[in-house]
Amino acid sequence: YHAAAFTDLKCNDIKKFYNTNVLGTEHVLKSALKHKIKKLIYTSTLSVYGPALYHVPITENQPRLKSIDNDYELTKTMSEELIRSYINKGLTCCILNVSRVYGPGPNTYSNGVNKIFKKILNDKILVVPSKLNIEANYVYIDDVIDAQIKALIKGENGENYIIGGENVDYEQLFGMAKQVANNNIKIVKINYKLLKALIVIQDKLSKLLFLKPLVTPKVLDSLFTNRSATASKAVKTLGYQITPLHKGIQKTIKFLNTQPL
């Protein structure tokens, strides 16, 4: 299995992305080929496909028609191309394109969905951009682990499998989390264009002062891009099963209730 990646979209140094996501992957591929590993499972991201087109859920066959938005997407795309070159050399490998993961786990910068759930659980006010009709696909962590195991057994060489869950927009996601958390948090919407302008200013000031920004325009754009998708290929081919979103949120909120504020 190769699941390591540098994912911090706030980082402006492409070398950090390249060294981990491309060079690091190449080290794994070389070693796997040298030692004749029977099968390698590579964990990639749904975002290599770009946005969902015309609100049609992303599939493994969707061509990318929009330019790459950030260094993470770029280097994960490069790593997939690298994998295909090693498959041509004789390596057996399949790729899992994972959507937005949530569920019990460590509090890291890449676990943005859990951070939102924690705010809904504990805060009184949640300030969000006004574009709450943007859809994305959310997958429970246990499903991702299950997919890794099933891909090792049934995954076909050279194939991509989208590993996802349900498609919902932010309005629906926040509504479910509020209901489960039983917290009457007030959600305050700020005009998206105004918020982005403020983030651009903050980003430029951060660069001048050599500080890490709280959020960048690229992060905002990535979060508010339609990424609805379907995992039907994995369901049919791997026997992959999806945890219902409401059930997954219940388990996640229960876990977050046990964590320090």
mmCIF file with all atom_site columns, C-alpha atoms in Angstrom, residues 11-226:
data_model
loop_
_atom_site.group_PDB
_atom_site.id
_atom_site.type_symbol
_atom_site.label_atom_id
_atom_site.label_alt_id
_atom_site.label_comp_id
_atom_site.label_asym_id
_atom_site.label_entity_id
_atom_site.label_seq_id
_atom_site.pdbx_PDB_ins_code
_atom_site.Cartn_x
_atom_site.Cartn_y
_atom_site.Cartn_z
_atom_site.occupancy
_atom_site.B_iso_or_equiv
_atom_site.pdbx_formal_charge
_atom_site.auth_seq_id
_atom_site.auth_comp_id
_atom_site.auth_asym_id
_atom_site.auth_atom_id
_atom_site.pdbx_PDB_model_num
ATOM 1   C CA . CYS A 1 11  ? 1.690   25.627 1.320   1.00 0.00 ? 11  CYS A CA 1
ATOM 2   C CA . ASN A 1 12  ? 3.119   27.740 -1.524  1.00 0.00 ? 12  ASN A CA 1
ATOM 3   C CA . ASP A 1 13  ? 6.258   25.623 -1.963  1.00 0.00 ? 13  ASP A CA 1
ATOM 4   C CA . ILE A 1 14  ? 5.680   23.190 -4.828  1.00 0.00 ? 14  ILE A CA 1
ATOM 5   C CA . LYS A 1 15  ? 8.894   21.330 -3.927  1.00 0.00 ? 15  LYS A CA 1
ATOM 6   C CA . LYS A 1 16  ? 7.216   19.912 -0.813  1.00 0.00 ? 16  LYS A CA 1
ATOM 7   C CA . PHE A 1 17  ? 4.388   18.520 -2.924  1.00 0.00 ? 17  PHE A CA 1
ATOM 8   C CA . TYR A 1 18  ? 6.747   17.225 -5.614  1.00 0.00 ? 18  TYR A CA 1
ATOM 9   C CA . ASN A 1 19  ? 9.230   15.602 -3.229  1.00 0.00 ? 19  ASN A CA 1
ATOM 10  C CA . THR A 1 20  ? 6.547   13.604 -1.414  1.00 0.00 ? 20  THR A CA 1
ATOM 11  C CA . ASN A 1 21  ? 3.858   13.015 -4.012  1.00 0.00 ? 21  ASN A CA 1
ATOM 12  C CA . VAL A 1 22  ? 6.054   12.391 -7.062  1.00 0.00 ? 22  VAL A CA 1
ATOM 13  C CA . LEU A 1 23  ? 9.602   11.523 -5.964  1.00 0.00 ? 23  LEU A CA 1
ATOM 14  C CA . GLY A 1 24  ? 8.347   9.643  -2.899  1.00 0.00 ? 24  GLY A CA 1
ATOM 15  C CA . THR A 1 25  ? 5.982   7.645  -5.086  1.00 0.00 ? 25  THR A CA 1
ATOM 16  C CA . GLU A 1 26  ? 8.781   6.862  -7.520  1.00 0.00 ? 26  GLU A CA 1
ATOM 17  C CA . HIS A 1 27  ? 10.899  5.439  -4.680  1.00 0.00 ? 27  HIS A CA 1
ATOM 18  C CA . VAL A 1 28  ? 7.997   3.143  -3.736  1.00 0.00 ? 28  VAL A CA 1
ATOM 19  C CA . LEU A 1 29  ? 7.446   2.103  -7.359  1.00 0.00 ? 29  LEU A CA 1
ATOM 20  C CA . LYS A 1 30  ? 11.122  1.305  -7.916  1.00 0.00 ? 30  LYS A CA 1
ATOM 21  C CA . SER A 1 31  ? 11.242  -0.773 -4.749  1.00 0.00 ? 31  SER A CA 1
ATOM 22  C CA . ALA A 1 32  ? 7.984   -2.578 -5.573  1.00 0.00 ? 32  ALA A CA 1
ATOM 23  C CA . LEU A 1 33  ? 9.239   -3.470 -9.042  1.00 0.00 ? 33  LEU A CA 1
ATOM 24  C CA . LYS A 1 34  ? 12.678  -4.511 -7.777  1.00 0.00 ? 34  LYS A CA 1
ATOM 25  C CA . HIS A 1 35  ? 11.269  -6.800 -5.087  1.00 0.00 ? 35  HIS A CA 1
ATOM 26  C CA . LYS A 1 36  ? 8.528   -8.153 -7.374  1.00 0.00 ? 36  LYS A CA 1
ATOM 27  C CA . ILE A 1 37  ? 5.616   -7.074 -5.183  1.00 0.00 ? 37  ILE A CA 1
ATOM 28  C CA . LYS A 1 38  ? 2.497   -8.962 -6.319  1.00 0.00 ? 38  LYS A CA 1
ATOM 29  C CA . LYS A 1 39  ? 0.243   -5.901 -6.275  1.00 0.00 ? 39  LYS A CA 1
ATOM 30  C CA . LEU A 1 40  ? 0.525   -2.266 -5.189  1.00 0.00 ? 40  LEU A CA 1
ATOM 31  C CA . ILE A 1 41  ? -2.522  -0.251 -4.108  1.00 0.00 ? 41  ILE A CA 1
ATOM 32  C CA . TYR A 1 42  ? -1.992  3.479  -4.607  1.00 0.00 ? 42  TYR A CA 1
ATOM 33  C CA . THR A 1 43  ? -4.222  5.979  -2.813  1.00 0.00 ? 43  THR A CA 1
ATOM 34  C CA . SER A 1 44  ? -4.908  9.052  -4.934  1.00 0.00 ? 44  SER A CA 1
ATOM 35  C CA . THR A 1 45  ? -7.593  11.718 -4.877  1.00 0.00 ? 45  THR A CA 1
ATOM 36  C CA . LEU A 1 46  ? -10.887 12.341 -6.635  1.00 0.00 ? 46  LEU A CA 1
ATOM 37  C CA . SER A 1 47  ? -9.715  15.866 -7.448  1.00 0.00 ? 47  SER A CA 1
ATOM 38  C CA . VAL A 1 48  ? -7.397  14.638 -10.239 1.00 0.00 ? 48  VAL A CA 1
ATOM 39  C CA . TYR A 1 49  ? -10.569 14.419 -12.360 1.00 0.00 ? 49  TYR A CA 1
ATOM 40  C CA . GLY A 1 50  ? -11.375 18.091 -11.845 1.00 0.00 ? 50  GLY A CA 1
ATOM 41  C CA . PRO A 1 51  ? -14.917 19.314 -11.157 1.00 0.00 ? 51  PRO A CA 1
ATOM 42  C CA . ALA A 1 52  ? -18.113 17.451 -11.930 1.00 0.00 ? 52  ALA A CA 1
ATOM 43  C CA . LEU A 1 53  ? -19.296 18.641 -15.338 1.00 0.00 ? 53  LEU A CA 1
ATOM 44  C CA . TYR A 1 54  ? -22.830 20.017 -15.659 1.00 0.00 ? 54  TYR A CA 1
ATOM 45  C CA . HIS A 1 55  ? -23.714 18.440 -12.293 1.00 0.00 ? 55  HIS A CA 1
ATOM 46  C CA . VAL A 1 56  ? -23.111 14.939 -13.665 1.00 0.00 ? 56  VAL A CA 1
ATOM 47  C CA . PRO A 1 57  ? -21.282 12.870 -11.006 1.00 0.00 ? 57  PRO A CA 1
ATOM 48  C CA . ILE A 1 58  ? -17.615 12.179 -11.741 1.00 0.00 ? 58  ILE A CA 1
ATOM 49  C CA . THR A 1 59  ? -16.768 8.696  -13.024 1.00 0.00 ? 59  THR A CA 1
ATOM 50  C CA . GLU A 1 60  ? -13.423 7.037  -13.737 1.00 0.00 ? 60  GLU A CA 1
ATOM 51  C CA . ASN A 1 61  ? -13.953 7.711  -17.459 1.00 0.00 ? 61  ASN A CA 1
ATOM 52  C CA . GLN A 1 62  ? -14.489 11.454 -17.149 1.00 0.00 ? 62  GLN A CA 1
ATOM 53  C CA . PRO A 1 63  ? -11.825 13.427 -19.030 1.00 0.00 ? 63  PRO A CA 1
ATOM 54  C CA . ARG A 1 64  ? -10.389 16.419 -17.216 1.00 0.00 ? 64  ARG A CA 1
ATOM 55  C CA . LEU A 1 65  ? -11.555 19.501 -19.133 1.00 0.00 ? 65  LEU A CA 1
ATOM 56  C CA . LYS A 1 66  ? -10.597 22.170 -16.580 1.00 0.00 ? 66  LYS A CA 1
ATOM 57  C CA . SER A 1 67  ? -7.062  23.299 -15.822 1.00 0.00 ? 67  SER A CA 1
ATOM 58  C CA . ILE A 1 68  ? -5.397  21.996 -12.661 1.00 0.00 ? 68  ILE A CA 1
ATOM 59  C CA . ASP A 1 69  ? -6.111  24.264 -9.693  1.00 0.00 ? 69  ASP A CA 1
ATOM 60  C CA . ASN A 1 70  ? -3.304  23.627 -7.218  1.00 0.00 ? 70  ASN A CA 1
ATOM 61  C CA . ASP A 1 71  ? 0.025   21.900 -6.614  1.00 0.00 ? 71  ASP A CA 1
ATOM 62  C CA . TYR A 1 72  ? -1.589  18.987 -4.796  1.00 0.00 ? 72  TYR A CA 1
ATOM 63  C CA . GLU A 1 73  ? -3.787  18.100 -7.778  1.00 0.00 ? 73  GLU A CA 1
ATOM 64  C CA . LEU A 1 74  ? -0.841  18.608 -10.137 1.00 0.00 ? 74  LEU A CA 1
ATOM 65  C CA . THR A 1 75  ? 1.540   16.309 -8.274  1.00 0.00 ? 75  THR A CA 1
ATOM 66  C CA . LYS A 1 76  ? -1.082  13.611 -7.672  1.00 0.00 ? 76  LYS A CA 1
ATOM 67  C CA . THR A 1 77  ? -1.850  13.668 -11.404 1.00 0.00 ? 77  THR A CA 1
ATOM 68  C CA . MET A 1 78  ? 1.872   13.378 -12.133 1.00 0.00 ? 78  MET A CA 1
ATOM 69  C CA . SER A 1 79  ? 2.170   10.454 -9.727  1.00 0.00 ? 79  SER A CA 1
ATOM 70  C CA . GLU A 1 80  ? -0.663  8.603  -11.487 1.00 0.00 ? 80  GLU A CA 1
ATOM 71  C CA . GLU A 1 81  ? 1.106   9.088  -14.827 1.00 0.00 ? 81  GLU A CA 1
ATOM 72  C CA . LEU A 1 82  ? 4.295   7.771  -13.225 1.00 0.00 ? 82  LEU A CA 1
ATOM 73  C CA . ILE A 1 83  ? 2.437   4.695  -11.984 1.00 0.00 ? 83  ILE A CA 1
ATOM 74  C CA . ARG A 1 84  ? 1.193   3.950  -15.500 1.00 0.00 ? 84  ARG A CA 1
ATOM 75  C CA . SER A 1 85  ? 4.776   4.065  -16.778 1.00 0.00 ? 85  SER A CA 1
ATOM 76  C CA . TYR A 1 86  ? 5.756   1.480  -14.141 1.00 0.00 ? 86  TYR A CA 1
ATOM 77  C CA . ILE A 1 87  ? 2.767   -0.696 -15.030 1.00 0.00 ? 87  ILE A CA 1
ATOM 78  C CA . ASN A 1 88  ? 4.196   -0.761 -18.558 1.00 0.00 ? 88  ASN A CA 1
ATOM 79  C CA . LYS A 1 89  ? 7.465   -1.999 -17.006 1.00 0.00 ? 89  LYS A CA 1
ATOM 80  C CA . GLY A 1 90  ? 5.685   -4.923 -15.366 1.00 0.00 ? 90  GLY A CA 1
ATOM 81  C CA . LEU A 1 91  ? 4.377   -3.582 -12.050 1.00 0.00 ? 91  LEU A CA 1
ATOM 82  C CA . THR A 1 92  ? 0.867   -4.630 -10.990 1.00 0.00 ? 92  THR A CA 1
ATOM 83  C CA . CYS A 1 93  ? -0.980  -1.690 -9.454  1.00 0.00 ? 93  CYS A CA 1
ATOM 84  C CA . CYS A 1 94  ? -4.435  -0.179 -9.149  1.00 0.00 ? 94  CYS A CA 1
ATOM 85  C CA . ILE A 1 95  ? -5.379  3.327  -8.052  1.00 0.00 ? 95  ILE A CA 1
ATOM 86  C CA . LEU A 1 96  ? -8.028  4.400  -5.545  1.00 0.00 ? 96  LEU A CA 1
ATOM 87  C CA . ASN A 1 97  ? -9.355  7.931  -6.108  1.00 0.00 ? 97  ASN A CA 1
ATOM 88  C CA . VAL A 1 98  ? -10.750 8.864  -2.717  1.00 0.00 ? 98  VAL A CA 1
ATOM 89  C CA . SER A 1 99  ? -13.301 11.651 -2.179  1.00 0.00 ? 99  SER A CA 1
ATOM 90  C CA . ARG A 1 100 ? -13.632 13.800 0.986   1.00 0.00 ? 100 ARG A CA 1
ATOM 91  C CA . VAL A 1 101 ? -12.919 11.628 4.004   1.00 0.00 ? 101 VAL A CA 1
ATOM 92  C CA . TYR A 1 102 ? -14.540 12.064 7.409   1.00 0.00 ? 102 TYR A CA 1
ATOM 93  C CA . GLY A 1 103 ? -14.821 9.951  10.537  1.00 0.00 ? 103 GLY A CA 1
ATOM 94  C CA . PRO A 1 104 ? -12.952 9.123  13.758  1.00 0.00 ? 104 PRO A CA 1
ATOM 95  C CA . GLY A 1 105 ? -9.254  9.918  13.563  1.00 0.00 ? 105 GLY A CA 1
ATOM 96  C CA . PRO A 1 106 ? -6.489  12.375 14.464  1.00 0.00 ? 106 PRO A CA 1
ATOM 97  C CA . ASN A 1 107 ? -7.088  16.114 14.246  1.00 0.00 ? 107 ASN A CA 1
ATOM 98  C CA . THR A 1 108 ? -4.888  17.039 11.273  1.00 0.00 ? 108 THR A CA 1
ATOM 99  C CA . TYR A 1 109 ? -4.936  19.979 8.855   1.00 0.00 ? 109 TYR A CA 1
ATOM 100 C CA . SER A 1 110 ? -6.214  17.720 6.078   1.00 0.00 ? 110 SER A CA 1
ATOM 101 C CA . ASN A 1 111 ? -9.263  16.544 8.038   1.00 0.00 ? 111 ASN A CA 1
ATOM 102 C CA . GLY A 1 112 ? -11.407 19.540 7.165   1.00 0.00 ? 112 GLY A CA 1
ATOM 103 C CA . VAL A 1 113 ? -14.793 17.810 7.320   1.00 0.00 ? 113 VAL A CA 1
ATOM 104 C CA . ASN A 1 114 ? -14.229 16.771 10.935  1.00 0.00 ? 114 ASN A CA 1
ATOM 105 C CA . LYS A 1 115 ? -13.184 20.324 11.795  1.00 0.00 ? 115 LYS A CA 1
ATOM 106 C CA . ILE A 1 116 ? -16.525 21.606 10.500  1.00 0.00 ? 116 ILE A CA 1
ATOM 107 C CA . PHE A 1 117 ? -18.406 18.938 12.458  1.00 0.00 ? 117 PHE A CA 1
ATOM 108 C CA . LYS A 1 118 ? -16.509 19.906 15.609  1.00 0.00 ? 118 LYS A CA 1
ATOM 109 C CA . LYS A 1 119 ? -17.500 23.553 15.161  1.00 0.00 ? 119 LYS A CA 1
ATOM 110 C CA . ILE A 1 120 ? -21.131 22.570 14.653  1.00 0.00 ? 120 ILE A CA 1
ATOM 111 C CA . LEU A 1 121 ? -20.917 20.448 17.799  1.00 0.00 ? 121 LEU A CA 1
ATOM 112 C CA . ASN A 1 122 ? -19.307 23.047 20.062  1.00 0.00 ? 122 ASN A CA 1
ATOM 113 C CA . ASP A 1 123 ? -19.712 26.581 18.692  1.00 0.00 ? 123 ASP A CA 1
ATOM 114 C CA . LYS A 1 124 ? -22.610 29.037 18.741  1.00 0.00 ? 124 LYS A CA 1
ATOM 115 C CA . ILE A 1 125 ? -21.938 30.653 15.354  1.00 0.00 ? 125 ILE A CA 1
ATOM 116 C CA . LEU A 1 126 ? -20.510 29.232 12.124  1.00 0.00 ? 126 LEU A CA 1
ATOM 117 C CA . VAL A 1 127 ? -19.443 31.740 9.457   1.00 0.00 ? 127 VAL A CA 1
ATOM 118 C CA . VAL A 1 128 ? -19.481 30.267 5.946   1.00 0.00 ? 128 VAL A CA 1
ATOM 119 C CA . PRO A 1 129 ? -19.374 31.441 2.304   1.00 0.00 ? 129 PRO A CA 1
ATOM 120 C CA . SER A 1 130 ? -22.755 31.969 0.677   1.00 0.00 ? 130 SER A CA 1
ATOM 121 C CA . LYS A 1 131 ? -22.285 29.240 -1.997  1.00 0.00 ? 131 LYS A CA 1
ATOM 122 C CA . LEU A 1 132 ? -23.850 26.439 0.037   1.00 0.00 ? 132 LEU A CA 1
ATOM 123 C CA . ASN A 1 133 ? -25.377 24.767 -3.027  1.00 0.00 ? 133 ASN A CA 1
ATOM 124 C CA . ILE A 1 134 ? -21.999 23.318 -4.047  1.00 0.00 ? 134 ILE A CA 1
ATOM 125 C CA . GLU A 1 135 ? -22.068 19.513 -4.019  1.00 0.00 ? 135 GLU A CA 1
ATOM 126 C CA . ALA A 1 136 ? -19.274 17.167 -3.008  1.00 0.00 ? 136 ALA A CA 1
ATOM 127 C CA . ASN A 1 137 ? -18.874 13.488 -2.243  1.00 0.00 ? 137 ASN A CA 1
ATOM 128 C CA . TYR A 1 138 ? -18.203 12.368 1.350   1.00 0.00 ? 138 TYR A CA 1
ATOM 129 C CA . VAL A 1 139 ? -16.762 8.991  2.337   1.00 0.00 ? 139 VAL A CA 1
ATOM 130 C CA . TYR A 1 140 ? -16.568 7.452  5.811   1.00 0.00 ? 140 TYR A CA 1
ATOM 131 C CA . ILE A 1 141 ? -13.052 6.444  6.898   1.00 0.00 ? 141 ILE A CA 1
ATOM 132 C CA . ASP A 1 142 ? -13.955 2.787  7.529   1.00 0.00 ? 142 ASP A CA 1
ATOM 133 C CA . ASP A 1 143 ? -15.177 2.514  3.933   1.00 0.00 ? 143 ASP A CA 1
ATOM 134 C CA . VAL A 1 144 ? -11.795 3.731  2.661   1.00 0.00 ? 144 VAL A CA 1
ATOM 135 C CA . ILE A 1 145 ? -10.002 1.087  4.732   1.00 0.00 ? 145 ILE A CA 1
ATOM 136 C CA . ASP A 1 146 ? -12.407 -1.585 3.492   1.00 0.00 ? 146 ASP A CA 1
ATOM 137 C CA . ALA A 1 147 ? -11.769 -0.482 -0.102  1.00 0.00 ? 147 ALA A CA 1
ATOM 138 C CA . GLN A 1 148 ? -8.014  -0.849 0.399   1.00 0.00 ? 148 GLN A CA 1
ATOM 139 C CA . ILE A 1 149 ? -8.456  -4.469 1.488   1.00 0.00 ? 149 ILE A CA 1
ATOM 140 C CA . LYS A 1 150 ? -10.904 -5.316 -1.296  1.00 0.00 ? 150 LYS A CA 1
ATOM 141 C CA . ALA A 1 151 ? -8.731  -3.658 -3.942  1.00 0.00 ? 151 ALA A CA 1
ATOM 142 C CA . LEU A 1 152 ? -5.813  -5.855 -2.916  1.00 0.00 ? 152 LEU A CA 1
ATOM 143 C CA . ILE A 1 153 ? -7.973  -8.928 -3.500  1.00 0.00 ? 153 ILE A CA 1
ATOM 144 C CA . LYS A 1 154 ? -10.087 -7.915 -6.508  1.00 0.00 ? 154 LYS A CA 1
ATOM 145 C CA . GLY A 1 155 ? -8.549  -4.747 -7.970  1.00 0.00 ? 155 GLY A CA 1
ATOM 146 C CA . GLU A 1 156 ? -7.528  -5.061 -11.623 1.00 0.00 ? 156 GLU A CA 1
ATOM 147 C CA . ASN A 1 157 ? -4.133  -3.982 -12.888 1.00 0.00 ? 157 ASN A CA 1
ATOM 148 C CA . GLY A 1 158 ? -4.045  -0.437 -14.275 1.00 0.00 ? 158 GLY A CA 1
ATOM 149 C CA . GLU A 1 159 ? -7.582  0.395  -13.170 1.00 0.00 ? 159 GLU A CA 1
ATOM 150 C CA . ASN A 1 160 ? -8.803  3.441  -11.237 1.00 0.00 ? 160 ASN A CA 1
ATOM 151 C CA . TYR A 1 161 ? -11.594 3.110  -8.681  1.00 0.00 ? 161 TYR A CA 1
ATOM 152 C CA . ILE A 1 162 ? -13.444 6.070  -7.197  1.00 0.00 ? 162 ILE A CA 1
ATOM 153 C CA . ILE A 1 163 ? -13.884 5.436  -3.474  1.00 0.00 ? 163 ILE A CA 1
ATOM 154 C CA . GLY A 1 164 ? -16.687 7.657  -2.255  1.00 0.00 ? 164 GLY A CA 1
ATOM 155 C CA . GLY A 1 165 ? -19.987 7.873  -0.453  1.00 0.00 ? 165 GLY A CA 1
ATOM 156 C CA . GLU A 1 166 ? -23.013 10.140 -0.834  1.00 0.00 ? 166 GLU A CA 1
ATOM 157 C CA . ASN A 1 167 ? -23.264 13.414 -2.761  1.00 0.00 ? 167 ASN A CA 1
ATOM 158 C CA . VAL A 1 168 ? -24.684 16.346 -0.801  1.00 0.00 ? 168 VAL A CA 1
ATOM 159 C CA . ASP A 1 169 ? -24.333 20.118 -0.859  1.00 0.00 ? 169 ASP A CA 1
ATOM 160 C CA . TYR A 1 170 ? -23.096 22.148 2.098   1.00 0.00 ? 170 TYR A CA 1
ATOM 161 C CA . GLU A 1 171 ? -26.629 23.120 3.113   1.00 0.00 ? 171 GLU A CA 1
ATOM 162 C CA . GLN A 1 172 ? -27.570 19.451 3.467   1.00 0.00 ? 172 GLN A CA 1
ATOM 163 C CA . LEU A 1 173 ? -24.289 18.503 5.157   1.00 0.00 ? 173 LEU A CA 1
ATOM 164 C CA . PHE A 1 174 ? -24.556 21.245 7.773   1.00 0.00 ? 174 PHE A CA 1
ATOM 165 C CA . GLY A 1 175 ? -28.219 20.414 8.342   1.00 0.00 ? 175 GLY A CA 1
ATOM 166 C CA . MET A 1 176 ? -27.446 16.744 9.027   1.00 0.00 ? 176 MET A CA 1
ATOM 167 C CA . ALA A 1 177 ? -24.572 17.612 11.356  1.00 0.00 ? 177 ALA A CA 1
ATOM 168 C CA . LYS A 1 178 ? -26.718 20.136 13.271  1.00 0.00 ? 178 LYS A CA 1
ATOM 169 C CA . GLN A 1 179 ? -29.459 17.561 13.730  1.00 0.00 ? 179 GLN A CA 1
ATOM 170 C CA . VAL A 1 180 ? -27.062 14.874 14.965  1.00 0.00 ? 180 VAL A CA 1
ATOM 171 C CA . ALA A 1 181 ? -25.118 17.260 17.217  1.00 0.00 ? 181 ALA A CA 1
ATOM 172 C CA . ASN A 1 182 ? -28.381 18.644 18.621  1.00 0.00 ? 182 ASN A CA 1
ATOM 173 C CA . ASN A 1 183 ? -26.815 22.099 18.694  1.00 0.00 ? 183 ASN A CA 1
ATOM 174 C CA . ASN A 1 184 ? -28.834 25.083 17.512  1.00 0.00 ? 184 ASN A CA 1
ATOM 175 C CA . ILE A 1 185 ? -25.767 26.760 16.013  1.00 0.00 ? 185 ILE A CA 1
ATOM 176 C CA . LYS A 1 186 ? -26.400 29.886 13.947  1.00 0.00 ? 186 LYS A CA 1
ATOM 177 C CA . ILE A 1 187 ? -24.973 29.679 10.430  1.00 0.00 ? 187 ILE A CA 1
ATOM 178 C CA . VAL A 1 188 ? -23.988 33.106 9.096   1.00 0.00 ? 188 VAL A CA 1
ATOM 179 C CA . LYS A 1 189 ? -23.473 33.388 5.338   1.00 0.00 ? 189 LYS A CA 1
ATOM 180 C CA . ILE A 1 190 ? -20.963 35.860 3.878   1.00 0.00 ? 190 ILE A CA 1
ATOM 181 C CA . ASN A 1 191 ? -20.985 36.865 0.211   1.00 0.00 ? 191 ASN A CA 1
ATOM 182 C CA . TYR A 1 192 ? -18.587 34.525 -1.584  1.00 0.00 ? 192 TYR A CA 1
ATOM 183 C CA . LYS A 1 193 ? -16.932 37.191 -3.749  1.00 0.00 ? 193 LYS A CA 1
ATOM 184 C CA . LEU A 1 194 ? -16.411 39.483 -0.758  1.00 0.00 ? 194 LEU A CA 1
ATOM 185 C CA . LEU A 1 195 ? -14.932 36.654 1.298   1.00 0.00 ? 195 LEU A CA 1
ATOM 186 C CA . LYS A 1 196 ? -12.590 35.664 -1.522  1.00 0.00 ? 196 LYS A CA 1
ATOM 187 C CA . ALA A 1 197 ? -11.400 39.271 -1.876  1.00 0.00 ? 197 ALA A CA 1
ATOM 188 C CA . LEU A 1 198 ? -10.612 39.375 1.852   1.00 0.00 ? 198 LEU A CA 1
ATOM 189 C CA . ILE A 1 199 ? -8.767  36.054 1.604   1.00 0.00 ? 199 ILE A CA 1
ATOM 190 C CA . VAL A 1 200 ? -6.686  37.355 -1.324  1.00 0.00 ? 200 VAL A CA 1
ATOM 191 C CA . ILE A 1 201 ? -5.648  40.377 0.776   1.00 0.00 ? 201 ILE A CA 1
ATOM 192 C CA . GLN A 1 202 ? -4.859  38.160 3.776   1.00 0.00 ? 202 GLN A CA 1
ATOM 193 C CA . ASP A 1 203 ? -2.827  35.816 1.564   1.00 0.00 ? 203 ASP A CA 1
ATOM 194 C CA . LYS A 1 204 ? -0.713  38.666 0.165   1.00 0.00 ? 204 LYS A CA 1
ATOM 195 C CA . LEU A 1 205 ? -0.097  40.108 3.635   1.00 0.00 ? 205 LEU A CA 1
ATOM 196 C CA . SER A 1 206 ? 0.956   36.679 4.885   1.00 0.00 ? 206 SER A CA 1
ATOM 197 C CA . LYS A 1 207 ? 3.532   36.403 2.106   1.00 0.00 ? 207 LYS A CA 1
ATOM 198 C CA . LEU A 1 208 ? 4.913   39.866 2.881   1.00 0.00 ? 208 LEU A CA 1
ATOM 199 C CA . LEU A 1 209 ? 5.218   39.025 6.574   1.00 0.00 ? 209 LEU A CA 1
ATOM 200 C CA . PHE A 1 210 ? 6.489   35.462 5.926   1.00 0.00 ? 210 PHE A CA 1
ATOM 201 C CA . LEU A 1 211 ? 3.526   33.990 7.783   1.00 0.00 ? 211 LEU A CA 1
ATOM 202 C CA . LYS A 1 212 ? 1.417   30.964 6.932   1.00 0.00 ? 212 LYS A CA 1
ATOM 203 C CA . PRO A 1 213 ? -2.057  32.111 5.826   1.00 0.00 ? 213 PRO A CA 1
ATOM 204 C CA . LEU A 1 214 ? -5.171  30.848 7.597   1.00 0.00 ? 214 LEU A CA 1
ATOM 205 C CA . VAL A 1 215 ? -6.671  30.035 4.218   1.00 0.00 ? 215 VAL A CA 1
ATOM 206 C CA . THR A 1 216 ? -5.690  30.770 0.615   1.00 0.00 ? 216 THR A CA 1
ATOM 207 C CA . PRO A 1 217 ? -7.735  31.566 -2.509  1.00 0.00 ? 217 PRO A CA 1
ATOM 208 C CA . LYS A 1 218 ? -6.757  28.145 -3.917  1.00 0.00 ? 218 LYS A CA 1
ATOM 209 C CA . VAL A 1 219 ? -8.091  26.396 -0.830  1.00 0.00 ? 219 VAL A CA 1
ATOM 210 C CA . LEU A 1 220 ? -11.375 28.311 -1.048  1.00 0.00 ? 220 LEU A CA 1
ATOM 211 C CA . ASP A 1 221 ? -11.786 27.524 -4.745  1.00 0.00 ? 221 ASP A CA 1
ATOM 212 C CA . SER A 1 222 ? -11.012 23.858 -4.138  1.00 0.00 ? 222 SER A CA 1
ATOM 213 C CA . LEU A 1 223 ? -13.574 23.611 -1.329  1.00 0.00 ? 223 LEU A CA 1
ATOM 214 C CA . PHE A 1 224 ? -16.259 25.322 -3.398  1.00 0.00 ? 224 PHE A CA 1
ATOM 215 C CA . THR A 1 225 ? -15.928 23.314 -6.600  1.00 0.00 ? 225 THR A CA 1
ATOM 216 C CA . ASN A 1 226 ? -18.659 20.824 -7.494  1.00 0.00 ? 226 ASN A CA 1
#
